[in-house]
Short mmCIF file of N, CA and C and ligand atoms in Angstrom, two decimals:
data_model
loop_
_atom_site.label_atom_id
_atom_site.label_comp_id
_atom_site.label_asym_id
_atom_site.label_seq_id
_atom_site.Cartn_x
_atom_site.Cartn_y
_atom_site.Cartn_z
N MET A 1 10.29 -9.19 -0.70
CA MET A 1 9.30 -8.46 0.09
C MET A 1 9.14 -9.10 1.47
N ALA A 2 9.08 -8.28 2.48
CA ALA A 2 8.90 -8.83 3.83
C ALA A 2 7.52 -9.49 3.92
N LYS A 3 7.46 -10.51 4.72
CA LYS A 3 6.22 -11.27 4.78
C LYS A 3 5.20 -10.68 5.73
N ILE A 4 5.68 -10.04 6.78
CA ILE A 4 4.77 -9.61 7.84
C ILE A 4 4.91 -8.10 8.08
N GLY A 5 3.79 -7.41 8.11
CA GLY A 5 3.80 -5.99 8.45
C GLY A 5 3.18 -5.80 9.83
N LEU A 6 3.90 -5.08 10.68
CA LEU A 6 3.38 -4.82 12.04
C LEU A 6 3.08 -3.32 12.16
N PHE A 7 1.87 -3.01 12.52
CA PHE A 7 1.44 -1.61 12.66
C PHE A 7 0.98 -1.40 14.11
N TYR A 8 1.58 -0.42 14.79
CA TYR A 8 1.25 -0.21 16.20
C TYR A 8 1.08 1.27 16.50
N GLY A 9 0.34 1.52 17.56
CA GLY A 9 0.26 2.87 18.12
C GLY A 9 0.59 2.78 19.60
N THR A 10 1.09 3.86 20.16
CA THR A 10 1.45 3.85 21.58
C THR A 10 1.35 5.25 22.15
N GLN A 11 1.05 5.32 23.45
CA GLN A 11 1.00 6.61 24.12
C GLN A 11 2.19 6.78 25.05
N THR A 12 2.47 5.74 25.82
CA THR A 12 3.55 5.83 26.81
C THR A 12 4.65 4.80 26.58
N GLY A 13 4.64 4.14 25.41
CA GLY A 13 5.78 3.31 25.02
C GLY A 13 5.62 1.81 25.25
N ASN A 14 4.62 1.40 26.00
CA ASN A 14 4.51 -0.04 26.29
C ASN A 14 4.26 -0.86 25.03
N THR A 15 3.35 -0.40 24.21
CA THR A 15 3.01 -1.16 23.00
C THR A 15 4.19 -1.18 22.03
N GLU A 16 4.94 -0.11 22.03
CA GLU A 16 6.15 -0.07 21.19
C GLU A 16 7.17 -1.11 21.65
N SER A 17 7.38 -1.22 22.95
CA SER A 17 8.31 -2.22 23.48
C SER A 17 7.85 -3.63 23.13
N VAL A 18 6.55 -3.85 23.24
CA VAL A 18 6.01 -5.18 22.91
C VAL A 18 6.21 -5.44 21.41
N ALA A 19 5.98 -4.43 20.59
CA ALA A 19 6.18 -4.58 19.14
C ALA A 19 7.62 -4.98 18.84
N GLU A 20 8.56 -4.37 19.54
CA GLU A 20 9.98 -4.69 19.32
C GLU A 20 10.29 -6.13 19.71
N LEU A 21 9.70 -6.57 20.82
CA LEU A 21 9.94 -7.95 21.27
C LEU A 21 9.32 -8.95 20.29
N ILE A 22 8.16 -8.63 19.77
CA ILE A 22 7.51 -9.51 18.80
C ILE A 22 8.37 -9.61 17.53
N GLN A 23 8.84 -8.46 17.07
CA GLN A 23 9.68 -8.43 15.87
C GLN A 23 10.93 -9.29 16.08
N LYS A 24 11.56 -9.12 17.24
CA LYS A 24 12.78 -9.86 17.55
C LYS A 24 12.50 -11.36 17.59
N GLU A 25 11.39 -11.72 18.20
CA GLU A 25 11.04 -13.14 18.35
C GLU A 25 10.78 -13.80 16.99
N PHE A 26 10.28 -13.03 16.04
CA PHE A 26 10.05 -13.55 14.70
C PHE A 26 11.36 -13.69 13.91
N GLY A 27 12.41 -12.97 14.36
CA GLY A 27 13.68 -13.05 13.64
C GLY A 27 14.18 -11.72 13.12
N GLY A 28 13.52 -10.63 13.54
CA GLY A 28 14.04 -9.31 13.21
C GLY A 28 13.42 -8.66 11.99
N GLU A 29 14.08 -7.61 11.54
CA GLU A 29 13.53 -6.75 10.48
C GLU A 29 13.37 -7.45 9.14
N SER A 30 14.13 -8.52 8.92
CA SER A 30 14.00 -9.22 7.64
C SER A 30 12.70 -10.01 7.57
N VAL A 31 12.08 -10.23 8.73
CA VAL A 31 10.83 -11.00 8.76
C VAL A 31 9.63 -10.08 9.03
N VAL A 32 9.81 -9.16 9.96
CA VAL A 32 8.71 -8.27 10.36
C VAL A 32 9.13 -6.82 10.14
N VAL A 33 8.35 -6.11 9.35
CA VAL A 33 8.57 -4.67 9.18
C VAL A 33 7.60 -3.93 10.09
N SER A 34 8.15 -3.13 10.99
CA SER A 34 7.32 -2.47 12.00
C SER A 34 7.16 -0.99 11.66
N GLU A 35 5.94 -0.50 11.80
CA GLU A 35 5.67 0.90 11.48
C GLU A 35 4.69 1.47 12.48
N GLU A 36 5.00 2.67 12.98
CA GLU A 36 4.05 3.32 13.90
C GLU A 36 2.89 3.85 13.08
N ILE A 37 1.68 3.64 13.57
CA ILE A 37 0.50 3.95 12.76
C ILE A 37 0.38 5.44 12.43
N CYS A 38 0.98 6.29 13.26
CA CYS A 38 0.92 7.73 12.97
C CYS A 38 1.74 8.08 11.72
N ASN A 39 2.62 7.16 11.30
CA ASN A 39 3.41 7.40 10.08
C ASN A 39 2.90 6.60 8.89
N ALA A 40 1.86 5.82 9.09
CA ALA A 40 1.44 4.87 8.06
C ALA A 40 0.43 5.47 7.08
N ASP A 41 0.46 4.93 5.88
CA ASP A 41 -0.52 5.27 4.85
C ASP A 41 -1.32 3.99 4.59
N PRO A 42 -2.61 4.12 4.28
CA PRO A 42 -3.39 2.90 4.01
C PRO A 42 -2.73 1.98 2.98
N SER A 43 -2.06 2.55 1.99
CA SER A 43 -1.44 1.72 0.95
C SER A 43 -0.32 0.84 1.51
N ASP A 44 0.24 1.21 2.66
CA ASP A 44 1.31 0.40 3.26
C ASP A 44 0.82 -1.02 3.60
N PHE A 45 -0.47 -1.13 3.89
CA PHE A 45 -1.03 -2.44 4.26
C PHE A 45 -1.08 -3.39 3.07
N GLU A 46 -1.12 -2.83 1.87
CA GLU A 46 -1.25 -3.66 0.66
C GLU A 46 -0.04 -4.55 0.45
N ASN A 47 1.10 -4.19 1.06
CA ASN A 47 2.35 -4.93 0.84
C ASN A 47 2.38 -6.29 1.52
N TYR A 48 1.42 -6.56 2.39
CA TYR A 48 1.55 -7.74 3.25
C TYR A 48 0.33 -8.65 3.18
N ASP A 49 0.60 -9.97 3.19
CA ASP A 49 -0.47 -10.95 3.33
C ASP A 49 -0.70 -11.28 4.80
N CYS A 50 0.33 -11.04 5.60
CA CYS A 50 0.23 -11.30 7.04
C CYS A 50 0.51 -10.00 7.78
N ILE A 51 -0.41 -9.63 8.65
CA ILE A 51 -0.35 -8.33 9.32
C ILE A 51 -0.53 -8.51 10.82
N ILE A 52 0.22 -7.74 11.58
CA ILE A 52 0.05 -7.70 13.04
C ILE A 52 -0.33 -6.27 13.42
N VAL A 53 -1.39 -6.15 14.23
CA VAL A 53 -1.91 -4.84 14.63
C VAL A 53 -1.79 -4.72 16.15
N GLY A 54 -1.15 -3.66 16.63
CA GLY A 54 -0.98 -3.47 18.06
C GLY A 54 -1.56 -2.15 18.53
N CYS A 55 -2.43 -2.23 19.56
CA CYS A 55 -3.05 -1.00 20.07
C CYS A 55 -3.37 -1.11 21.56
N PRO A 56 -2.94 -0.15 22.35
CA PRO A 56 -3.35 -0.11 23.76
C PRO A 56 -4.74 0.53 23.88
N THR A 57 -5.41 0.25 24.97
CA THR A 57 -6.71 0.88 25.23
C THR A 57 -6.49 2.11 26.11
N TRP A 58 -7.13 3.19 25.73
CA TRP A 58 -6.99 4.45 26.48
C TRP A 58 -8.35 5.07 26.76
N ASN A 59 -8.36 5.97 27.69
CA ASN A 59 -9.56 6.79 27.99
C ASN A 59 -10.81 5.96 28.24
N VAL A 60 -10.64 4.85 28.93
CA VAL A 60 -11.73 3.95 29.30
C VAL A 60 -12.44 3.41 28.06
N GLY A 61 -11.84 2.40 27.48
CA GLY A 61 -12.48 1.68 26.38
C GLY A 61 -12.27 2.26 25.00
N GLU A 62 -11.31 3.17 24.85
CA GLU A 62 -11.11 3.82 23.55
C GLU A 62 -9.81 3.36 22.89
N LEU A 63 -9.74 3.58 21.58
CA LEU A 63 -8.50 3.35 20.84
C LEU A 63 -7.45 4.36 21.27
N GLN A 64 -6.19 3.98 21.19
CA GLN A 64 -5.09 4.95 21.35
C GLN A 64 -5.26 6.02 20.27
N SER A 65 -4.87 7.24 20.55
CA SER A 65 -5.29 8.37 19.71
C SER A 65 -4.82 8.29 18.25
N ASP A 66 -3.64 7.75 17.99
CA ASP A 66 -3.21 7.63 16.58
C ASP A 66 -4.07 6.62 15.82
N TRP A 67 -4.44 5.55 16.51
CA TRP A 67 -5.34 4.57 15.88
C TRP A 67 -6.73 5.18 15.69
N GLU A 68 -7.13 6.00 16.65
CA GLU A 68 -8.40 6.71 16.52
C GLU A 68 -8.40 7.53 15.23
N GLY A 69 -7.28 8.20 14.99
CA GLY A 69 -7.15 9.02 13.79
C GLY A 69 -7.11 8.20 12.51
N PHE A 70 -6.65 6.95 12.62
CA PHE A 70 -6.51 6.11 11.42
C PHE A 70 -7.76 5.27 11.15
N TYR A 71 -8.65 5.22 12.14
CA TYR A 71 -9.79 4.29 12.09
C TYR A 71 -10.60 4.40 10.79
N GLU A 72 -10.90 5.63 10.39
CA GLU A 72 -11.69 5.83 9.16
C GLU A 72 -10.87 5.44 7.92
N ASP A 73 -9.55 5.62 8.01
CA ASP A 73 -8.69 5.26 6.87
C ASP A 73 -8.69 3.76 6.59
N LEU A 74 -9.02 2.98 7.62
CA LEU A 74 -9.04 1.52 7.42
C LEU A 74 -10.00 1.14 6.30
N ASP A 75 -11.06 1.92 6.13
CA ASP A 75 -12.06 1.62 5.10
C ASP A 75 -11.46 1.57 3.70
N ALA A 76 -10.33 2.24 3.52
CA ALA A 76 -9.71 2.30 2.19
C ALA A 76 -8.85 1.07 1.91
N ILE A 77 -8.75 0.17 2.88
CA ILE A 77 -7.86 -0.99 2.74
C ILE A 77 -8.69 -2.25 2.48
N ASP A 78 -8.27 -3.03 1.47
CA ASP A 78 -8.93 -4.30 1.21
C ASP A 78 -8.17 -5.40 1.96
N PHE A 79 -8.78 -5.91 3.01
CA PHE A 79 -8.12 -6.93 3.83
C PHE A 79 -8.44 -8.35 3.35
N THR A 80 -9.19 -8.46 2.26
CA THR A 80 -9.55 -9.79 1.77
C THR A 80 -8.30 -10.62 1.52
N GLY A 81 -8.30 -11.85 2.05
CA GLY A 81 -7.17 -12.75 1.83
C GLY A 81 -6.01 -12.50 2.76
N LYS A 82 -6.11 -11.50 3.60
CA LYS A 82 -5.01 -11.22 4.54
C LYS A 82 -5.30 -11.84 5.90
N LYS A 83 -4.24 -12.39 6.50
CA LYS A 83 -4.35 -12.88 7.87
C LYS A 83 -3.92 -11.75 8.79
N VAL A 84 -4.71 -11.49 9.82
CA VAL A 84 -4.42 -10.37 10.71
C VAL A 84 -4.40 -10.86 12.17
N ALA A 85 -3.31 -10.57 12.85
CA ALA A 85 -3.18 -10.90 14.27
C ALA A 85 -3.15 -9.60 15.08
N TYR A 86 -3.65 -9.66 16.30
CA TYR A 86 -3.79 -8.45 17.12
C TYR A 86 -3.06 -8.63 18.45
N PHE A 87 -2.50 -7.53 18.94
CA PHE A 87 -2.06 -7.52 20.33
C PHE A 87 -2.41 -6.17 20.93
N GLY A 88 -2.57 -6.18 22.24
CA GLY A 88 -2.94 -4.93 22.91
C GLY A 88 -2.24 -4.81 24.24
N ALA A 89 -2.16 -3.58 24.74
CA ALA A 89 -1.71 -3.33 26.09
C ALA A 89 -2.88 -2.74 26.86
N GLY A 90 -3.03 -3.18 28.10
CA GLY A 90 -4.13 -2.68 28.92
C GLY A 90 -3.84 -2.90 30.39
N ASP A 91 -4.78 -2.50 31.22
CA ASP A 91 -4.63 -2.56 32.67
C ASP A 91 -5.88 -3.23 33.24
N GLN A 92 -5.76 -4.53 33.56
CA GLN A 92 -6.93 -5.31 33.99
C GLN A 92 -7.42 -4.95 35.39
N VAL A 93 -6.56 -4.29 36.19
CA VAL A 93 -6.96 -3.91 37.55
C VAL A 93 -7.64 -2.53 37.53
N GLY A 94 -6.99 -1.59 36.91
CA GLY A 94 -7.51 -0.22 36.87
C GLY A 94 -8.72 -0.05 35.97
N TYR A 95 -8.80 -0.88 34.93
CA TYR A 95 -9.87 -0.74 33.93
C TYR A 95 -10.51 -2.10 33.66
N ALA A 96 -10.95 -2.75 34.75
CA ALA A 96 -11.43 -4.13 34.68
C ALA A 96 -12.66 -4.30 33.80
N ASP A 97 -13.44 -3.25 33.61
CA ASP A 97 -14.65 -3.37 32.78
C ASP A 97 -14.36 -3.14 31.30
N ASN A 98 -13.18 -2.64 31.00
CA ASN A 98 -12.84 -2.28 29.61
C ASN A 98 -11.47 -2.81 29.22
N PHE A 99 -11.10 -3.93 29.81
CA PHE A 99 -9.75 -4.44 29.59
C PHE A 99 -9.56 -4.81 28.12
N GLN A 100 -8.59 -4.14 27.49
CA GLN A 100 -8.20 -4.47 26.11
C GLN A 100 -9.30 -4.19 25.07
N ASP A 101 -10.22 -3.30 25.39
CA ASP A 101 -11.31 -3.01 24.44
C ASP A 101 -10.79 -2.64 23.05
N ALA A 102 -9.69 -1.90 23.00
CA ALA A 102 -9.21 -1.39 21.71
C ALA A 102 -8.89 -2.53 20.74
N MET A 103 -8.33 -3.60 21.28
CA MET A 103 -8.02 -4.75 20.43
C MET A 103 -9.30 -5.30 19.79
N GLY A 104 -10.36 -5.34 20.60
CA GLY A 104 -11.64 -5.83 20.09
C GLY A 104 -12.26 -4.90 19.05
N ILE A 105 -12.11 -3.60 19.29
CA ILE A 105 -12.68 -2.61 18.35
C ILE A 105 -12.00 -2.73 16.98
N LEU A 106 -10.68 -2.86 16.99
CA LEU A 106 -9.95 -2.96 15.72
C LEU A 106 -10.22 -4.30 15.03
N GLU A 107 -10.32 -5.36 15.83
CA GLU A 107 -10.57 -6.68 15.23
C GLU A 107 -11.93 -6.71 14.54
N GLU A 108 -12.91 -6.10 15.20
CA GLU A 108 -14.25 -6.10 14.61
C GLU A 108 -14.26 -5.35 13.28
N LYS A 109 -13.59 -4.19 13.29
CA LYS A 109 -13.55 -3.36 12.08
C LYS A 109 -12.81 -4.07 10.93
N ILE A 110 -11.62 -4.57 11.24
CA ILE A 110 -10.78 -5.15 10.19
C ILE A 110 -11.38 -6.46 9.67
N SER A 111 -12.03 -7.22 10.56
CA SER A 111 -12.73 -8.43 10.11
C SER A 111 -13.85 -8.07 9.13
N SER A 112 -14.53 -6.97 9.43
CA SER A 112 -15.64 -6.55 8.55
C SER A 112 -15.13 -6.11 7.19
N LEU A 113 -13.84 -5.81 7.12
CA LEU A 113 -13.22 -5.40 5.85
C LEU A 113 -12.53 -6.59 5.17
N GLY A 114 -12.76 -7.78 5.69
CA GLY A 114 -12.27 -8.99 5.02
C GLY A 114 -11.08 -9.68 5.68
N GLY A 115 -10.51 -9.08 6.70
CA GLY A 115 -9.34 -9.69 7.36
C GLY A 115 -9.70 -10.97 8.10
N LYS A 116 -8.83 -11.96 7.97
CA LYS A 116 -9.05 -13.21 8.71
C LYS A 116 -8.24 -13.18 9.99
N THR A 117 -8.93 -13.24 11.12
CA THR A 117 -8.24 -13.14 12.41
C THR A 117 -7.50 -14.43 12.75
N VAL A 118 -6.24 -14.28 13.12
CA VAL A 118 -5.46 -15.39 13.66
C VAL A 118 -4.84 -14.92 14.98
N GLY A 119 -4.31 -15.88 15.74
CA GLY A 119 -3.62 -15.49 16.98
C GLY A 119 -4.52 -15.31 18.18
N TYR A 120 -5.64 -16.03 18.21
CA TYR A 120 -6.51 -15.98 19.40
C TYR A 120 -5.72 -16.42 20.63
N TRP A 121 -6.12 -15.90 21.79
CA TRP A 121 -5.32 -16.10 23.00
C TRP A 121 -6.24 -16.40 24.18
N PRO A 122 -5.89 -17.39 25.01
CA PRO A 122 -6.77 -17.74 26.14
C PRO A 122 -6.87 -16.63 27.19
N THR A 123 -7.98 -16.61 27.90
CA THR A 123 -8.18 -15.61 28.96
C THR A 123 -7.67 -16.13 30.31
N ASP A 124 -7.20 -17.35 30.36
CA ASP A 124 -6.65 -17.91 31.62
C ASP A 124 -5.49 -17.05 32.09
N GLY A 125 -5.45 -16.81 33.40
CA GLY A 125 -4.33 -16.07 33.96
C GLY A 125 -4.58 -14.57 34.02
N TYR A 126 -5.75 -14.14 33.59
CA TYR A 126 -6.14 -12.73 33.69
C TYR A 126 -7.33 -12.64 34.62
N ASP A 127 -7.54 -11.47 35.24
CA ASP A 127 -8.67 -11.26 36.13
C ASP A 127 -9.29 -9.91 35.80
N PHE A 128 -10.42 -9.94 35.11
CA PHE A 128 -11.09 -8.70 34.69
C PHE A 128 -12.58 -8.98 34.59
N ASP A 129 -13.37 -7.93 34.41
CA ASP A 129 -14.83 -8.10 34.40
C ASP A 129 -15.45 -8.04 33.01
N GLY A 130 -14.89 -7.20 32.15
CA GLY A 130 -15.48 -7.06 30.82
C GLY A 130 -14.45 -6.64 29.79
N SER A 131 -14.64 -7.11 28.54
CA SER A 131 -13.71 -6.75 27.47
C SER A 131 -14.35 -6.93 26.11
N LYS A 132 -14.24 -5.92 25.27
CA LYS A 132 -14.69 -6.05 23.88
C LYS A 132 -13.76 -6.96 23.09
N ALA A 133 -12.62 -7.31 23.68
CA ALA A 133 -11.64 -8.13 22.96
C ALA A 133 -11.87 -9.63 23.17
N VAL A 134 -12.90 -10.01 23.92
CA VAL A 134 -13.17 -11.43 24.11
C VAL A 134 -14.31 -11.86 23.19
N LYS A 135 -14.02 -12.93 22.42
CA LYS A 135 -15.02 -13.50 21.52
C LYS A 135 -15.00 -15.00 21.72
N ASN A 136 -16.15 -15.61 21.92
CA ASN A 136 -16.22 -17.06 22.13
C ASN A 136 -15.23 -17.53 23.20
N GLY A 137 -15.12 -16.75 24.27
CA GLY A 137 -14.30 -17.17 25.40
C GLY A 137 -12.81 -16.97 25.25
N LYS A 138 -12.39 -16.36 24.16
CA LYS A 138 -10.96 -16.11 23.97
C LYS A 138 -10.70 -14.65 23.62
N PHE A 139 -9.51 -14.15 23.97
CA PHE A 139 -9.12 -12.85 23.43
C PHE A 139 -8.91 -12.98 21.93
N VAL A 140 -9.24 -11.94 21.19
CA VAL A 140 -9.02 -11.97 19.74
C VAL A 140 -7.53 -11.80 19.40
N GLY A 141 -6.70 -11.59 20.41
CA GLY A 141 -5.26 -11.47 20.19
C GLY A 141 -4.53 -11.48 21.53
N LEU A 142 -3.26 -11.20 21.47
CA LEU A 142 -2.42 -11.26 22.66
C LEU A 142 -2.67 -10.07 23.58
N ALA A 143 -3.08 -10.37 24.82
CA ALA A 143 -3.34 -9.30 25.80
C ALA A 143 -2.12 -9.14 26.71
N ILE A 144 -1.52 -7.97 26.66
CA ILE A 144 -0.36 -7.66 27.49
C ILE A 144 -0.78 -6.66 28.57
N ASP A 145 -0.33 -6.91 29.80
CA ASP A 145 -0.64 -5.99 30.89
C ASP A 145 0.65 -5.60 31.60
N GLU A 146 1.24 -4.54 31.12
CA GLU A 146 2.50 -4.06 31.70
C GLU A 146 2.30 -3.43 33.07
N ASP A 147 1.07 -3.01 33.36
CA ASP A 147 0.80 -2.36 34.65
C ASP A 147 0.79 -3.36 35.80
N ASN A 148 0.32 -4.58 35.53
CA ASN A 148 0.14 -5.55 36.62
C ASN A 148 0.87 -6.87 36.43
N GLN A 149 1.21 -7.22 35.20
CA GLN A 149 1.80 -8.55 34.95
C GLN A 149 3.00 -8.46 34.01
N SER A 150 3.84 -7.47 34.23
CA SER A 150 4.96 -7.29 33.30
C SER A 150 5.92 -8.48 33.31
N ASP A 151 5.94 -9.21 34.44
CA ASP A 151 6.81 -10.37 34.52
C ASP A 151 6.37 -11.49 33.57
N LEU A 152 5.13 -11.45 33.12
CA LEU A 152 4.63 -12.49 32.22
C LEU A 152 4.78 -12.12 30.75
N THR A 153 5.15 -10.88 30.48
CA THR A 153 5.11 -10.38 29.11
C THR A 153 6.02 -11.17 28.16
N GLU A 154 7.25 -11.38 28.57
CA GLU A 154 8.18 -12.04 27.66
C GLU A 154 7.73 -13.45 27.29
N GLY A 155 7.29 -14.19 28.31
CA GLY A 155 6.82 -15.56 28.07
C GLY A 155 5.59 -15.59 27.20
N ARG A 156 4.68 -14.64 27.45
CA ARG A 156 3.47 -14.59 26.62
C ARG A 156 3.83 -14.32 25.16
N ILE A 157 4.76 -13.41 24.95
CA ILE A 157 5.15 -13.08 23.57
C ILE A 157 5.77 -14.31 22.89
N LYS A 158 6.64 -14.99 23.59
CA LYS A 158 7.29 -16.17 23.00
C LYS A 158 6.26 -17.22 22.58
N THR A 159 5.32 -17.48 23.48
CA THR A 159 4.30 -18.49 23.19
C THR A 159 3.42 -18.06 22.01
N TRP A 160 3.05 -16.79 22.03
CA TRP A 160 2.14 -16.29 20.99
C TRP A 160 2.83 -16.27 19.62
N VAL A 161 4.08 -15.84 19.59
CA VAL A 161 4.79 -15.79 18.31
C VAL A 161 4.98 -17.20 17.75
N ALA A 162 5.26 -18.16 18.62
CA ALA A 162 5.40 -19.55 18.15
C ALA A 162 4.09 -20.02 17.52
N GLN A 163 2.99 -19.68 18.17
CA GLN A 163 1.65 -20.01 17.63
C GLN A 163 1.42 -19.33 16.28
N LEU A 164 1.78 -18.04 16.23
CA LEU A 164 1.56 -17.26 15.00
C LEU A 164 2.40 -17.76 13.83
N LYS A 165 3.61 -18.19 14.12
CA LYS A 165 4.46 -18.70 13.03
C LYS A 165 3.72 -19.82 12.31
N GLY A 166 3.06 -20.67 13.08
CA GLY A 166 2.26 -21.74 12.48
C GLY A 166 1.08 -21.19 11.71
N GLU A 167 0.37 -20.26 12.31
CA GLU A 167 -0.86 -19.76 11.68
C GLU A 167 -0.57 -18.88 10.45
N PHE A 168 0.52 -18.16 10.50
CA PHE A 168 0.94 -17.37 9.33
C PHE A 168 1.60 -18.26 8.28
N GLY A 169 2.15 -19.39 8.74
CA GLY A 169 2.87 -20.26 7.82
C GLY A 169 4.21 -19.70 7.40
N VAL A 170 4.92 -19.09 8.36
CA VAL A 170 6.25 -18.54 8.03
C VAL A 170 7.35 -19.36 8.69
C1 FMN B 201 -6.31 7.49 31.52
C2 FMN B 201 -6.06 6.05 31.20
C3 FMN B 201 -7.07 5.29 30.68
C4 FMN B 201 -6.90 3.93 30.40
N1 FMN B 201 -7.96 3.16 29.94
C5 FMN B 201 -7.78 1.82 29.81
C6 FMN B 201 -8.89 1.00 29.46
O1 FMN B 201 -10.02 1.43 29.27
N2 FMN B 201 -8.68 -0.35 29.32
C7 FMN B 201 -7.44 -0.92 29.53
O2 FMN B 201 -7.31 -2.14 29.40
N3 FMN B 201 -6.37 -0.14 29.87
C8 FMN B 201 -6.50 1.20 30.01
N4 FMN B 201 -5.43 1.98 30.37
C9 FMN B 201 -4.11 1.34 30.59
C10 FMN B 201 -3.18 1.44 29.38
O3 FMN B 201 -3.73 0.83 28.24
C11 FMN B 201 -1.87 0.73 29.69
O4 FMN B 201 -1.16 1.48 30.66
C12 FMN B 201 -0.98 0.47 28.49
O5 FMN B 201 0.13 -0.30 28.86
C13 FMN B 201 -0.51 1.75 27.79
O6 FMN B 201 0.14 1.40 26.61
P1 FMN B 201 1.08 2.43 25.81
O7 FMN B 201 2.25 2.74 26.72
O8 FMN B 201 1.51 1.68 24.60
O9 FMN B 201 0.29 3.65 25.49
C14 FMN B 201 -5.62 3.34 30.64
C15 FMN B 201 -4.59 4.13 31.17
C16 FMN B 201 -4.79 5.45 31.47
C17 FMN B 201 -3.67 6.23 32.08
#
């Protein structure tokens, strides 16, 4: 059984590209099974002790629409004992008051269902005014900004995956 399940939603492809890079950095399909959330069933989450959730923020502080549709379905999943890491795509310049909100919305929900959050990420190197994804001075997961900092994406992913390998214990 694969150790890590990655579930992502995307509107314009950025989060999908990031998901592919994360999968590759972990060592490919034998380590990370990636599934678009629009194709997922709640029972798919049961297969994994380690989960990665990816969601861009849309419509000023909202979940991407497929995640919006899945949000209520999360209630059917028992996250107890599961480690959950988050990543998001957002635009810190265009949406400085709501940067990466979706990551925060999902983290809050999944934590309330028993998921243990791993993969916290520093806010250094970003410039924004407000975010639901910041807790105790850190992002609850990896914040990617393809609109303004795409040159940093690959390095951020490498650093974050190295951190996660330790936290997941893989
Ligand atoms: C209409 C619109 C609303 C957006 N709202 C936000 C937002 O509230 N917060 C944010 O961080 N990014 C926001 N974004 C930026 C997207 O999240 C960003 O472009 C992201 O890379 C898209 O990811 P995707 O290609 O996986 O859908 C918005 C973009 C558009 C076009």
